[in-house]
Amino acid sequence: MKTDVTLKIAGAAGQGIQTIGDLLSEVCHQSGLFIFSVDDFESRVRGGHNFNLLRISDKELAAPGNRLDILVCINENAYDLHKEELRSGGIAIVNAEKPGTRNKTRFEIPLKKLAEEAGNKITANTVAAGAVLAILGTPFTLLADVLKNRFAAKGEKIATLNVAAAKKGFDAAKDLSRNTGFTWEAKKSHNIVLSGAQAAALGALAADCRFFPFYPMSPATGVISNVIPYTEKLCVVVEQAEDEIAAVMMAIGASFAGVRAMTATSGGGFCLMTEGLGLAAMTETPLVIVNAQRPGPATGLPTRTGQADLLFSIHASQDEFPRFVFAPGTPVETYETMKRAFHLAEKYQVPAIVLLDQFLANSRVTEKNSLTVAPDIERFYEQNNSGNDDTPYLRYALAQDGVSPQRLPCSGPGLVRVTGNEHDPEGHISENAANKIAMTQKRAAKLPAMIKEMDPPLLVNPTARVLLVGWGSTRGNILEAVERLGDQSMEIGAVLFKDLWPMDRKAIGKVLDNKQLIMVEQNESSQLGRLLAQEAGIVSFDTILKYDGRPFFPDYIVQKAKELVK
Amino acid sequence: MKTDVTLKIAGAAGQGIQTIGDLLSEVCHQSGLFIFSVDDFESRVRGGHNFNLLRISDKELAAPGNRLDILVCINENAYDLHKEELRSGGIAIVNAEKPGTRNKTRFEIPLKKLAEEAGNKITANTVAAGAVLAILGTPFTLLADVLKNRFAAKGEKIATLNVAAAKKGFDAAKDLSRNTGFTWEAKKSHNIVLSGAQAAALGALAADCRFFPFYPMSPATGVISNVIPYTEKLCVVVEQAEDEIAAVMMAIGASFAGVRAMTATSGGGFCLMTEGLGLAAMTETPLVIVNAQRPGPATGLPTRTGQADLLFSIHASQDEFPRFVFAPGTPVETYETMKRAFHLAEKYQVPAIVLLDQFLANSRVTEKNSLTVAPDIERFYEQNNSGNDDTPYLRYALAQDGVSPQRLPCSGPGLVRVTGNEHDPEGHISENAANKIAMTQKRAAKLPAMIKEMDPPLLVNPTARVLLVGWGSTRGNILEAVERLGDQSMEIGAVLFKDLWPMDRKAIGKVLDNKQLIMVEQNESSQLGRLLAQEAGIVSFDTILKYDGRPFFPDYIVQKAKELVK
Amino acid sequence: MITSKEFNCNYENKWCPGCGNFQILAAMKNAFAQQQIPPEKLTLISGIGQAGKTPHFLKCNMFHGLHGRALPLATGTKIANNDLTVVVNCGDGDCYGEGGNHFLAAIRRNIDMTLLVHNNQIYGLTKGQASPTSSLGMVTKLQNSGTPSSQFSALVIALAAGAGFVARGLSAESGHLTELIVKAMNYKGFALVDILQPCVSFNKINTLSWYKERAYKLADTDHDPRDLAKAFNLAQEWEKSLPLGVLYEAAGTPFHERVPNLKANALASHNYDSKLLTDVLLQNL
Amino acid sequence: MITSKEFNCNYENKWCPGCGNFQILAAMKNAFAQQQIPPEKLTLISGIGQAGKTPHFLKCNMFHGLHGRALPLATGTKIANNDLTVVVNCGDGDCYGEGGNHFLAAIRRNIDMTLLVHNNQIYGLTKGQASPTSSLGMVTKLQNSGTPSSQFSALVIALAAGAGFVARGLSAESGHLTELIVKAMNYKGFALVDILQPCVSFNKINTLSWYKERAYKLADTDHDPRDLAKAFNLAQEWEKSLPLGVLYEAAGTPFHERVPNLKANALASHNYDSKLLTDVLLQNL
Ligand SMILES: Cc1ncc(C[n+]2csc(CCOP(=O)(O)OP(=O)(O)O)c2C)c(N)n1
Ligand SMILES: Cc1ncc(C[n+]2csc(CCOP(=O)(O)OP(=O)(O)O)c2C)c(N)n1
Ligand code: SF4
Ligand code: SF4
Ligand SMILES: [Mg+2]
Ligand SMILES: [Mg+2]
């Protein structure tokens, strides 16, 4: 049996909610347990209401939990807001001025006072972590080791102080300890805890991306900030642009010069990049853009989650051109997707868009560590060893497969000529009608090979009559829902897309044909459903849609699916 | 029987090609004839190769001609480029240094020399017009009257000079006169000659649009430049913005203040406006954008024609929201569409996008004059006569039909609060989940009524087994193709869309079901076909696609359709 | 008699305790009260950022727009209805970063409005990246080896672009700031008040005391705000001294007097005139 | 020995006969020849407009980008490979209108490249609308009641933004212009050469003779290009006199010396290092 505990730590922004969550996560990770940790916060810096939702298990987790075993309330408001979410048998730890109520469902603990007793009130969060772990039945030494490690850099005094604070909390709650069923012991695990944003940064770096021009925007900033720790050891440059237009243009400029580059943005910023996207396409300059979706339109809910940019990403920029659109479902998948995005963008000389969202970008999840760096990397540039007036280098030679030989400027005798106007093979402006047809067809000719590069969707019980269909970050939620429905003897399968565009319409049509399809998406119009209708001739589908800016939970999908299955 | 003549006047930019075309058009119009006049020019100011393609008939024309009766070559190059397009019996008038060849197929005429003889070499173009009209059998007085009228403002001397020049050309070609079958006589007609750009400007003005912020971009600039002549008599303001972002933001700002405003742009500029588009949607501020499409991607072919922004226009900007997308097919339809766009954008508080293209914007066409100005205009603003702390005015009240009462700022006690963040009914930022759902549904709730506002596509022989399906400016070409196919006993119908989005999927599905559909579009991927697949469950269709930057001709459609009909 | 309290609104303020924005807000309310403009006659337009949220925190008509785009939005509003009193709140990133091009254009149009830039030399709402006004070399989480762009000197650039009213305030000098806002609003044309504003959460360099140590009031000097050359010099002061007050003021022709159709009456004030439209549009076709 | 002829290319030129651009093109070729940079070692990056077409009309590596966006494109190229010689051609609308924000940012980065602005005070390619450098009140087809924005003084703004090399040329002074281009290219950092360029098709006011009547060479005066205050004054001259030459030149730290990872070698020059990446990225997870 799987042991499975869900905690929520709630309070105001600036109260260090995330610190507590991180500490708990770290202890669990060191004990070989799996976590799924989600942050929920407002678009403000201090105050308001925040929480960290932490699920812990001894088996791999695909989704966050929602019924709470432990609710940690840094203020009373948090208790009022979340007490209904406690499952029966759950307990709330509530910060108080002085020791108070103390029963199986509510435990008032004076965090600040205990911290002061330990030596400094700033360790109140560590006190809370100690209390929680006591309740979870964790041996104190595990926490102590994590704290020593964590504060090692800040000197022994700080470390000791925190251990003392943790002990205060731990002792205060010791007698509330319950058997969670976990085996608590320090274990070297082959797992990693990553967020999607972190994974995207790592994947890009592993793909030899060296230049990250960007403009800050939630939730994309996290991708870039996760590059920062590596700028000392790796020769990469992060540059904050004056706006998103500049960011995408810088990436294109760098790519033209042969350096892999990417930018990351969200909705409004992606809008501003769409002209550049078309330039990359027309000049056939490789380009990778991470669009970390957030609920809109316009500024919308800047710190919340949503999946409503699929069709925009596929159709963005005037006229038509081949592009890749990916939407990984987990951090590890994000890492792999980023590597592929760079590889494929360069191989086909097209833009690649990687869709993330706040839920995937910010959630920290334990997964098997399958991360690798390739021993060597394939680059798609031709030697620049020829070219003169009579036989110039033809940047846009009419290659049958659409992929003309690409060279680097100033790397040899061939002049590299690139323009966003329609151009002849040499790269000069051409208004000729036949040339326009030839060039349009050349660009479009890449599609068949691009389609072959697409991984098919993940199929779970594909023979079931009813299929839940999703894409991107809802993956884990759907997987768990299918499992639970199965436990309730409902034969339901799933089709989970990670590679979205271009689409192998025939293969996908076969999978979806003659099924009851239930689209599970975080948007209002079922964008994937509409896309499948267009591409694979799906005529009708049901939907489970959520567009309140909050992530799905498996429970919700299970419940809605039951209502829908005919 | 219909008489039908096609001319091409060709030369370099700066040689006054269009002046000749305009003169001929004017004479024809004054004689009650119908014209269809298309300009073809490069993206440069002088030199290069340009032409004007002029079709004349005594019946209404839906499309340009392509087999030439008369080819006027201002330089020898023009002759080489176009001589193959002459139909048998056609004649080329070629500018020469001195009188030369003169037979039924080629007539060399020294335009400059004759102009000098008439008094000034700058009238060379008038000489050419005279020659052409002589060949067409037009009585000289008709031309003389047009010239007098045209040059009246410049003084009698100039007028007389031009009449003399015209006479030179006329006399030189008189004996080549042929019977075209036209009845030449000055007639007061109830027709008008308009270009799409001109019609768009007139329509906007008739809709009481008072503010035109814009940034120059072909072929959208024409819409704005056609507003300029009215700025003296009407109290409207045209303002060149620093970029397209500013242009769309200015339009939104003005609309917020209750003044109808629009902007016009093309591809790359539209990209830059997409963020503003979303802002208009989120704040529910009425907005009209003309996207005069041109072939891309990126800078593409700036002065050429194409129809490849349909899906981009429908999906532009992050997340989802209702919007109108229209694509009128003729100048008069453009006028009406602009009026409706303003009306509907304001009625539903949504953005409306009107798609034009270079072909529609720049072609001048004779149509029945059905242009009207409404005796009164419906505005959709509520009186601002209430609102205080206890019962504030609710800009975003949760109206059942999605349309909340809109008021003007500073027009009364109610405070008008508008934000691009997700907001509560009062217009304040709200991150509440239930509110987000309610507001998303409120916005989406407008769709059913919006769909009812959509005109169904124009149906021609809808019972035929094979239907040509098109949208926007290809309308006339398809209509004529259907007519000609009918003449050849091929029962083919047409479905021609002008109102594209939102779509009445059921009604349209009914029309298209069980037919062989042939999509006729100026793009490479059949965007309307894909949209119909998505919306109306159309699974397969054939295509006649053209994406060389040049317009369709009926001939081409006829020929391709014959190949496709099974 | 309108008092500054009349502008209080009960929507929850979302700034950090101790933020300089609170004093800017107070100064705005005082300035509006001094001019006896009631909330319902006030139109505030803003960008996105902490500064951009300002209009939510007082009573007014408002359009909280897009990051970087407050000025063209306000320009459209003002062109449509010149009778409106338009005040714009922007952040430094908002106005001088994303919105840099519009800043130049608004000055060149001399559009009659007041721009208040909450200049905290940092991106506040997005949690502490460098802004254009951050000093060269400033280290932040994302600029870990120091900001590599030299500082954007808003006042110098404004003067260079031809601005007719250029002032600097300090949030903590709320009374002085109130005066500046009143002067700016009374100026006929585009008026810039760049307001130094400590961000207690993210800017640990340019703190209130950093500003206070350097700030001095031009009113206490013999500066003549008509002296452009002197204004250029003052605007270039930074590391050692920070002049507060009106650096430059000169009469100019505002936008609505440059455009014939805006001179007499506001665009919004005209009635729909079917006859005129018919005559002008359809008669000569 | 590389001569200017070596840069000739047989792609058809598309400018109007008599356009000032021809002389700019000639000066560019001469400048490249003087520095003995062969076509294959030259990277030209441009915006969209008549000026933007320049790279097509000579032999070079080139990226003809988007309207207004040449500078960030060039910035990316230069950051990727600092060994490239990057010269940027823009129109006045391109650079100071659509691209205004990038102009400010490129100066503030002091990115090491040369910007040549073909300043014809008009939108040429789109057939004659006012540009930011058109004078206030200038009448065009679309500005039928006169341009309502005051003129963008590129040189003043560049100085205000902190540019280290600010020069003005005149297309017709091709020899002088050649010198300026050479100096600009030799400057270590961002160098602006604003080039007055008659547009014979659309600008009937600022014609060649208009420029010639006003232009004078700074080299003939005692101007010291290290004098910023003087440079500001010179940059403000316009209606009556137009100084040509280097208005201001001061050494500064170029972008690639401000960013640690750009100091030593070009980003493009490193090899993929699987071991290093594994160690740095995967070891500490
Ligand atoms: C187009 C776009 N890009 C980026 C963002 C994200 N964003 C929101 S506020 C902000 C910057 C805030 O800094 P500033 O303008 O100085 O305002 P402050 O918060 O400091 O008052 C950014 C980058 C956005 N909302 N829209
Ligand atoms: C985003 C975008 N907006 C507008 C245009 C249209 N456009 C092309 S060139 C140009 C202006 C040309 O003026 P300038 O930059 O001064 O160059 P010039 O032709 O005078 O050399 C414009 C507006 C465009 N190509 N892209
Ligand atoms: S982050 Fe800074 S600017 Fe924003 S509210 Fe907090 S202190 Fe003020
Ligand atoms: S339009 Fe003007 S700038 Fe363009 S090529 Fe012609 S003369 Fe030169
Ligand atoms: Mg700021
Ligand atoms: Mg120009």
Coordinates of N, CA and C in Angstrom, one line a residue, chain B residues 12-61:
Chain B
A12 N 7.5 51.4 -65.6 CA 8.3 51.4 -64.3 C 7.6 52.3 -63.3
A13 N 7.9 52.1 -62.1 CA 7.3 53.0 -61.0 C 7.8 54.4 -61.3
G14 N 6.9 55.3 -61.1 CA 7.2 56.7 -61.4 C 6.9 57.2 -62.8
Q15 N 6.5 56.2 -63.6 CA 6.1 56.6 -65.0 C 4.7 56.9 -65.2
G16 N 3.9 57.0 -64.1 CA 2.6 57.5 -64.2 C 1.6 56.4 -64.7
I17 N 1.9 55.2 -64.5 CA 1.0 54.1 -65.0 C -0.4 54.3 -64.4
Q18 N -0.4 54.7 -63.2 CA -1.8 54.7 -62.5 C -2.6 55.9 -63.1
T19 N -1.9 57.0 -63.5 CA -2.6 58.1 -64.0 C -3.3 57.7 -65.3
I20 N -2.7 56.9 -66.1 CA -3.4 56.5 -67.3 C -4.6 55.7 -67.0
G21 N -4.3 54.7 -66.1 CA -5.4 53.8 -65.7 C -6.6 54.6 -65.1
D22 N -6.3 55.6 -64.3 CA -7.3 56.4 -63.7 C -8.1 57.2 -64.7
L23 N -7.4 57.7 -65.7 CA -8.1 58.5 -66.7 C -9.1 57.6 -67.5
L24 N -8.6 56.5 -67.9 CA -9.4 55.6 -68.7 C -10.6 55.1 -67.8
S25 N -10.4 54.8 -66.6 CA -11.4 54.4 -65.7 C -12.5 55.5 -65.6
E26 N -12.0 56.7 -65.5 CA -13.0 57.8 -65.3 C -13.9 58.0 -66.5
V27 N -13.2 57.9 -67.7 CA -14.0 58.0 -68.9 C -15.1 56.9 -69.0
C28 N -14.7 55.7 -68.7 CA -15.6 54.6 -68.7 C -16.7 54.8 -67.7
H29 N -16.4 55.3 -66.5 CA -17.4 55.5 -65.5 C -18.4 56.5 -66.0
Q30 N -17.9 57.6 -66.6 CA -18.7 58.7 -67.0 C -19.7 58.2 -68.1
S31 N -19.3 57.1 -68.8 CA -20.1 56.6 -69.8 C -21.0 55.5 -69.3
G32 N -21.1 55.3 -68.0 CA -21.9 54.3 -67.4 C -21.4 52.9 -67.5
L33 N -20.2 52.7 -67.9 CA -19.6 51.4 -68.0 C -19.1 51.0 -66.6
F34 N -18.8 49.7 -66.5 CA -18.2 49.1 -65.3 C -16.8 48.8 -65.4
I35 N -16.0 49.1 -64.4 CA -14.6 48.7 -64.4 C -14.2 47.9 -63.3
F36 N -13.1 47.2 -63.5 CA -12.4 46.5 -62.4 C -10.9 46.7 -62.6
S37 N -10.3 47.5 -61.7 CA -9.0 48.0 -62.0 C -8.0 47.5 -60.9
V38 N -7.0 46.8 -61.3 CA -6.0 46.3 -60.3 C -4.6 46.9 -60.5
D39 N -4.0 47.3 -59.4 CA -2.6 47.7 -59.6 C -1.6 46.7 -59.1
D40 N -0.5 46.6 -59.8 CA 0.5 45.6 -59.5 C 1.8 46.4 -59.4
F41 N 2.5 46.4 -58.2 CA 3.7 47.2 -58.1 C 4.6 46.6 -57.1
E42 N 5.9 47.0 -57.3 CA 6.9 46.4 -56.4 C 7.1 47.3 -55.1
S43 N 7.8 46.8 -54.2 CA 8.0 47.5 -53.0 C 9.2 48.4 -53.2
R44 N 9.1 49.4 -54.0 CA 10.1 50.5 -54.2 C 9.4 51.7 -54.8
V45 N 10.1 52.8 -54.9 CA 9.4 54.0 -55.2 C 9.6 54.4 -56.7
R46 N 10.8 54.1 -57.2 CA 11.0 54.4 -58.6 C 11.6 53.2 -59.3
G47 N 11.4 53.1 -60.6 CA 12.0 51.9 -61.3 C 11.2 50.7 -61.1
G48 N 11.8 49.5 -61.3 CA 11.1 48.3 -61.2 C 10.0 48.1 -62.2
H49 N 9.1 47.3 -62.0 CA 8.0 47.0 -63.0 C 6.7 47.1 -62.4
N50 N 5.8 47.9 -62.9 CA 4.5 48.1 -62.4 C 3.5 47.9 -63.5
F51 N 2.3 47.6 -63.2 CA 1.2 47.7 -64.2 C -0.2 48.0 -63.6
N52 N -1.0 48.5 -64.4 CA -2.4 48.6 -64.0 C -3.2 47.7 -65.0
L53 N -4.1 46.9 -64.4 CA -4.9 45.9 -65.2 C -6.3 46.4 -65.1
L54 N -6.8 46.8 -66.3 CA -8.1 47.4 -66.3 C -9.1 46.6 -67.1
R55 N -10.2 46.2 -66.5 CA -11.2 45.5 -67.3 C -12.4 46.4 -67.3
I56 N -13.1 46.4 -68.5 CA -14.2 47.3 -68.7 C -15.3 46.5 -69.3
S57 N -16.5 46.8 -68.8 CA -17.7 46.1 -69.4 C -18.9 46.9 -69.3
D58 N -20.0 46.5 -70.0 CA -21.3 47.2 -69.8 C -22.1 46.5 -68.7
K59 N -21.6 45.4 -68.2 CA -22.3 44.7 -67.1 C -21.4 44.8 -65.8
E60 N -22.0 44.6 -64.7 CA -21.2 44.6 -63.5 C -20.1 43.5 -63.5
L61 N -18.9 43.9 -63.0 CA -17.8 43.0 -63.0 C -17.5 42.5 -61.6

